[in-house]
Amino acid sequence: MTSTSDLLTIGELATRSGLATSALRYYEELGLIHSRRTAGRQRRFVRSTLRRVAFIRAAQQVGLSLDETRAALDRLPADRAPNATQWNAVARTWSHRIDQQIADLERLKRKLTGCIGCGCLSLRKCTLYNPTDTAATLGPGARYLLGDEPQSPDDSP
């Protein structure tokens, strides 16, 4: 059983984690962290919540969505630090994601370097150019920079 001296107020958790209390309430609403309530309905967090918040911040740096982060956290204990086996299972799932991000960033770097390197930003040659928004049919975002090829020679950068 956790004693009240081992519990953190939302303000203490915010100070220790470096996050705003509004972010912590949002994480709680999403089920990423959990609190207990006092008789006066004030939130109290077990100290291990600091590890969960650190995990959430690390997941964001890796590029995981909050839904993906929740799925990973669901595989870890809510009330204590994970053991090595539990952590390694989650870390393996991140490894593929990080490799994909590295590949995406390298591709983006190659395309931007070529574009910036030429200096002309010619609408005929520029990999950023998207005449008549034809790339919109390929999905959201800067499709050519993300690796999609123009659909027809007329769309070719």
PDB file of C-alpha atoms in Angstrom:
ATOM      1  CA  MET A   1       0.000   0.000   0.000  1.00  0.00           C
ATOM      2  CA  THR A   2       1.259   3.463  -0.883  1.00  0.00           C
ATOM      3  CA  SER A   3       1.460   5.991   1.933  1.00  0.00           C
ATOM      4  CA  THR A   4       0.229   9.520   1.411  1.00  0.00           C
ATOM      5  CA  SER A   5       3.818  10.758   1.677  1.00  0.00           C
ATOM      6  CA  ASP A   6       4.624   8.728  -1.451  1.00  0.00           C
ATOM      7  CA  LEU A   7       1.901  10.481  -3.445  1.00  0.00           C
ATOM      8  CA  LEU A   8       2.445  13.591  -5.555  1.00  0.00           C
ATOM      9  CA  THR A   9      -0.020  16.405  -6.146  1.00  0.00           C
ATOM     10  CA  ILE A  10      -0.561  17.414  -9.743  1.00  0.00           C
ATOM     11  CA  GLY A  11       1.523  20.534  -9.096  1.00  0.00           C
ATOM     12  CA  GLU A  12       4.396  18.467  -7.730  1.00  0.00           C
ATOM     13  CA  LEU A  13       4.173  16.093 -10.683  1.00  0.00           C
ATOM     14  CA  ALA A  14       4.160  19.063 -13.060  1.00  0.00           C
ATOM     15  CA  THR A  15       7.220  20.584 -11.394  1.00  0.00           C
ATOM     16  CA  ARG A  16       9.133  17.298 -11.321  1.00  0.00           C
ATOM     17  CA  SER A  17       8.209  16.303 -14.903  1.00  0.00           C
ATOM     18  CA  GLY A  18       8.528  19.738 -16.504  1.00  0.00           C
ATOM     19  CA  LEU A  19       5.023  19.539 -17.961  1.00  0.00           C
ATOM     20  CA  ALA A  20       2.051  21.808 -17.470  1.00  0.00           C
ATOM     21  CA  THR A  21      -0.732  20.573 -15.224  1.00  0.00           C
ATOM     22  CA  SER A  22      -3.075  20.821 -18.217  1.00  0.00           C
ATOM     23  CA  ALA A  23      -0.899  18.330 -20.118  1.00  0.00           C
ATOM     24  CA  LEU A  24      -0.957  15.952 -17.159  1.00  0.00           C
ATOM     25  CA  ARG A  25      -4.750  16.195 -16.921  1.00  0.00           C
ATOM     26  CA  TYR A  26      -4.936  15.495 -20.664  1.00  0.00           C
ATOM     27  CA  TYR A  27      -2.664  12.456 -20.312  1.00  0.00           C
ATOM     28  CA  GLU A  28      -4.889  11.232 -17.509  1.00  0.00           C
ATOM     29  CA  GLU A  29      -7.999  11.775 -19.640  1.00  0.00           C
ATOM     30  CA  LEU A  30      -6.391   9.655 -22.357  1.00  0.00           C
ATOM     31  CA  GLY A  31      -5.542   6.917 -19.845  1.00  0.00           C
ATOM     32  CA  LEU A  32      -1.778   7.368 -20.150  1.00  0.00           C
ATOM     33  CA  ILE A  33      -1.391   8.119 -16.439  1.00  0.00           C
ATOM     34  CA  HIS A  34      -3.664   7.501 -13.480  1.00  0.00           C
ATOM     35  CA  SER A  35      -4.376   9.303 -10.233  1.00  0.00           C
ATOM     36  CA  ARG A  36      -6.112   8.592  -7.002  1.00  0.00           C
ATOM     37  CA  ARG A  37      -8.525  11.094  -5.530  1.00  0.00           C
ATOM     38  CA  THR A  38      -8.536  12.468  -2.027  1.00  0.00           C
ATOM     39  CA  ALA A  39     -11.748  12.953  -0.072  1.00  0.00           C
ATOM     40  CA  GLY A  40     -11.724  16.498  -1.484  1.00  0.00           C
ATOM     41  CA  ARG A  41     -11.411  15.094  -5.061  1.00  0.00           C
ATOM     42  CA  GLN A  42      -7.829  16.321  -5.495  1.00  0.00           C
ATOM     43  CA  ARG A  43      -5.562  14.239  -7.697  1.00  0.00           C
ATOM     44  CA  ARG A  44      -2.700  12.296  -6.161  1.00  0.00           C
ATOM     45  CA  PHE A  45      -0.186  10.405  -8.270  1.00  0.00           C
ATOM     46  CA  VAL A  46       2.116   7.597  -7.201  1.00  0.00           C
ATOM     47  CA  ARG A  47       5.784   8.456  -7.688  1.00  0.00           C
ATOM     48  CA  SER A  48       6.146   5.885 -10.471  1.00  0.00           C
ATOM     49  CA  THR A  49       3.947   8.199 -12.568  1.00  0.00           C
ATOM     50  CA  LEU A  50       7.120  10.224 -13.106  1.00  0.00           C
ATOM     51  CA  ARG A  51       8.536   7.244 -15.035  1.00  0.00           C
ATOM     52  CA  ARG A  52       5.360   6.975 -17.103  1.00  0.00           C
ATOM     53  CA  VAL A  53       5.536  10.680 -17.953  1.00  0.00           C
ATOM     54  CA  ALA A  54       9.208  10.305 -18.908  1.00  0.00           C
ATOM     55  CA  PHE A  55       8.189   7.346 -21.093  1.00  0.00           C
ATOM     56  CA  ILE A  56       5.487   9.456 -22.780  1.00  0.00           C
ATOM     57  CA  ARG A  57       7.991  12.210 -23.504  1.00  0.00           C
ATOM     58  CA  ALA A  58      10.507   9.708 -24.893  1.00  0.00           C
ATOM     59  CA  ALA A  59       7.787   8.181 -27.074  1.00  0.00           C
ATOM     60  CA  GLN A  60       6.947  11.613 -28.439  1.00  0.00           C
ATOM     61  CA  GLN A  61      10.601  12.197 -29.294  1.00  0.00           C
ATOM     62  CA  VAL A  62      10.638   8.890 -31.162  1.00  0.00           C
ATOM     63  CA  GLY A  63       7.585  10.106 -33.059  1.00  0.00           C
ATOM     64  CA  LEU A  64       4.955   7.821 -31.572  1.00  0.00           C
ATOM     65  CA  SER A  65       1.411   9.094 -31.462  1.00  0.00           C
ATOM     66  CA  LEU A  66      -0.356   9.231 -28.126  1.00  0.00           C
ATOM     67  CA  ASP A  67      -2.421   6.203 -29.204  1.00  0.00           C
ATOM     68  CA  GLU A  68       0.771   4.249 -29.920  1.00  0.00           C
ATOM     69  CA  THR A  69       2.183   5.422 -26.605  1.00  0.00           C
ATOM     70  CA  ARG A  70      -0.918   4.222 -24.771  1.00  0.00           C
ATOM     71  CA  ALA A  71      -0.615   0.808 -26.444  1.00  0.00           C
ATOM     72  CA  ALA A  72       2.999   0.578 -25.272  1.00  0.00           C
ATOM     73  CA  LEU A  73       2.128   1.742 -21.754  1.00  0.00           C
ATOM     74  CA  ASP A  74      -0.660  -0.825 -21.580  1.00  0.00           C
ATOM     75  CA  ARG A  75       2.064  -3.481 -21.793  1.00  0.00           C
ATOM     76  CA  LEU A  76       3.867  -2.036 -18.770  1.00  0.00           C
ATOM     77  CA  PRO A  77       2.870  -2.041 -15.091  1.00  0.00           C
ATOM     78  CA  ALA A  78       0.877   1.051 -14.087  1.00  0.00           C
ATOM     79  CA  ASP A  79       2.049   1.217 -10.470  1.00  0.00           C
ATOM     80  CA  ARG A  80       5.772   0.499 -10.633  1.00  0.00           C
ATOM     81  CA  ALA A  81       8.792   0.613 -12.900  1.00  0.00           C
ATOM     82  CA  PRO A  82       8.888  -2.123 -15.539  1.00  0.00           C
ATOM     83  CA  ASN A  83      11.347  -4.962 -15.193  1.00  0.00           C
ATOM     84  CA  ALA A  84      13.948  -5.607 -17.901  1.00  0.00           C
ATOM     85  CA  THR A  85      11.829  -8.191 -19.722  1.00  0.00           C
ATOM     86  CA  GLN A  86       8.807  -5.903 -19.860  1.00  0.00           C
ATOM     87  CA  TRP A  87      10.873  -2.945 -21.011  1.00  0.00           C
ATOM     88  CA  ASN A  88      12.738  -4.950 -23.678  1.00  0.00           C
ATOM     89  CA  ALA A  89       9.446  -6.098 -25.218  1.00  0.00           C
ATOM     90  CA  VAL A  90       8.379  -2.474 -25.657  1.00  0.00           C
ATOM     91  CA  ALA A  91      11.834  -1.372 -26.816  1.00  0.00           C
ATOM     92  CA  ARG A  92      11.792  -3.977 -29.602  1.00  0.00           C
ATOM     93  CA  THR A  93       8.570  -2.487 -30.975  1.00  0.00           C
ATOM     94  CA  TRP A  94      10.198   0.947 -30.978  1.00  0.00           C
ATOM     95  CA  SER A  95      13.259  -0.252 -32.844  1.00  0.00           C
ATOM     96  CA  HIS A  96      11.368  -0.767 -36.105  1.00  0.00           C
ATOM     97  CA  ARG A  97       9.688   2.614 -35.740  1.00  0.00           C
ATOM     98  CA  ILE A  98      13.004   4.377 -35.168  1.00  0.00           C
ATOM     99  CA  ASP A  99      14.584   2.632 -38.189  1.00  0.00           C
ATOM    100  CA  GLN A 100      11.654   3.785 -40.339  1.00  0.00           C
ATOM    101  CA  GLN A 101      12.010   7.340 -39.076  1.00  0.00           C
ATOM    102  CA  ILE A 102      15.728   7.333 -39.831  1.00  0.00           C
ATOM    103  CA  ALA A 103      15.042   6.145 -43.387  1.00  0.00           C
ATOM    104  CA  ASP A 104      12.351   8.806 -43.833  1.00  0.00           C
ATOM    105  CA  LEU A 105      14.649  11.539 -42.533  1.00  0.00           C
ATOM    106  CA  GLU A 106      17.532  10.409 -44.748  1.00  0.00           C
ATOM    107  CA  ARG A 107      15.256  10.468 -47.805  1.00  0.00           C
ATOM    108  CA  LEU A 108      14.010  13.926 -46.851  1.00  0.00           C
ATOM    109  CA  LYS A 109      17.571  15.134 -46.339  1.00  0.00           C
ATOM    110  CA  ARG A 110      18.621  13.853 -49.786  1.00  0.00           C
ATOM    111  CA  LYS A 111      15.705  15.597 -51.470  1.00  0.00           C
ATOM    112  CA  LEU A 112      16.129  18.855 -49.577  1.00  0.00           C
ATOM    113  CA  THR A 113      19.874  18.911 -50.119  1.00  0.00           C
ATOM    114  CA  GLY A 114      19.346  18.516 -53.851  1.00  0.00           C
ATOM    115  CA  CYS A 115      16.756  21.234 -53.923  1.00  0.00           C
ATOM    116  CA  ILE A 116      18.620  23.688 -51.750  1.00  0.00           C
ATOM    117  CA  GLY A 117      21.897  22.760 -53.423  1.00  0.00           C
ATOM    118  CA  CYS A 118      20.711  23.814 -56.880  1.00  0.00           C
ATOM    119  CA  GLY A 119      19.730  27.248 -55.622  1.00  0.00           C
ATOM    120  CA  CYS A 120      17.216  27.895 -58.372  1.00  0.00           C
ATOM    121  CA  LEU A 121      13.985  26.543 -56.875  1.00  0.00           C
ATOM    122  CA  SER A 122      12.814  26.191 -60.468  1.00  0.00           C
ATOM    123  CA  LEU A 123       9.163  25.198 -60.699  1.00  0.00           C
ATOM    124  CA  ARG A 124      10.169  22.744 -63.414  1.00  0.00           C
ATOM    125  CA  LYS A 125      12.855  20.988 -61.354  1.00  0.00           C
ATOM    126  CA  CYS A 126      11.877  21.595 -57.728  1.00  0.00           C
ATOM    127  CA  THR A 127      10.893  18.482 -55.780  1.00  0.00           C
ATOM    128  CA  LEU A 128       8.674  20.664 -53.617  1.00  0.00           C
ATOM    129  CA  TYR A 129       6.540  21.845 -56.537  1.00  0.00           C
ATOM    130  CA  ASN A 130       3.089  20.299 -56.837  1.00  0.00           C
ATOM    131  CA  PRO A 131       1.276  21.723 -59.882  1.00  0.00           C
ATOM    132  CA  THR A 132      -2.508  21.936 -59.563  1.00  0.00           C
ATOM    133  CA  ASP A 133      -2.266  19.974 -56.310  1.00  0.00           C
ATOM    134  CA  THR A 134      -2.064  16.635 -58.123  1.00  0.00           C
ATOM    135  CA  ALA A 135      -0.158  15.082 -55.224  1.00  0.00           C
ATOM    136  CA  ALA A 136      -3.254  15.480 -53.033  1.00  0.00           C
ATOM    137  CA  THR A 137      -4.605  12.254 -54.505  1.00  0.00           C
ATOM    138  CA  LEU A 138      -1.599  10.417 -53.007  1.00  0.00           C
ATOM    139  CA  GLY A 139      -2.491  11.353 -49.420  1.00  0.00           C
ATOM    140  CA  PRO A 140      -1.855  14.101 -46.883  1.00  0.00           C
ATOM    141  CA  GLY A 141       1.418  15.955 -46.496  1.00  0.00           C
ATOM    142  CA  ALA A 142       4.288  16.783 -48.836  1.00  0.00           C
ATOM    143  CA  ARG A 143       3.927  13.599 -50.870  1.00  0.00           C
ATOM    144  CA  TYR A 144       6.953  14.076 -53.149  1.00  0.00           C
ATOM    145  CA  LEU A 145       9.196  14.780 -50.160  1.00  0.00           C
ATOM    146  CA  LEU A 146       7.775  11.709 -48.425  1.00  0.00           C
ATOM    147  CA  GLY A 147       8.914   9.534 -51.308  1.00  0.00           C
ATOM    148  CA  ASP A 148       5.913   9.364 -53.630  1.00  0.00           C
ATOM    149  CA  GLU A 149       6.628   9.786 -57.307  1.00  0.00           C
ATOM    150  CA  PRO A 150       4.665  12.122 -59.584  1.00  0.00           C
ATOM    151  CA  GLN A 151       1.777  10.337 -61.284  1.00  0.00           C
ATOM    152  CA  SER A 152       2.410  11.645 -64.767  1.00  0.00           C
ATOM    153  CA  PRO A 153       5.280  13.307 -66.653  1.00  0.00           C
ATOM    154  CA  ASP A 154       3.393  16.613 -66.484  1.00  0.00           C
ATOM    155  CA  ASP A 155       3.528  16.468 -62.696  1.00  0.00           C
ATOM    156  CA  SER A 156       7.226  15.661 -62.672  1.00  0.00           C
ATOM    157  CA  PRO A 157       9.334  18.115 -60.714  1.00  0.00           C
TER     158      PRO A 157
END
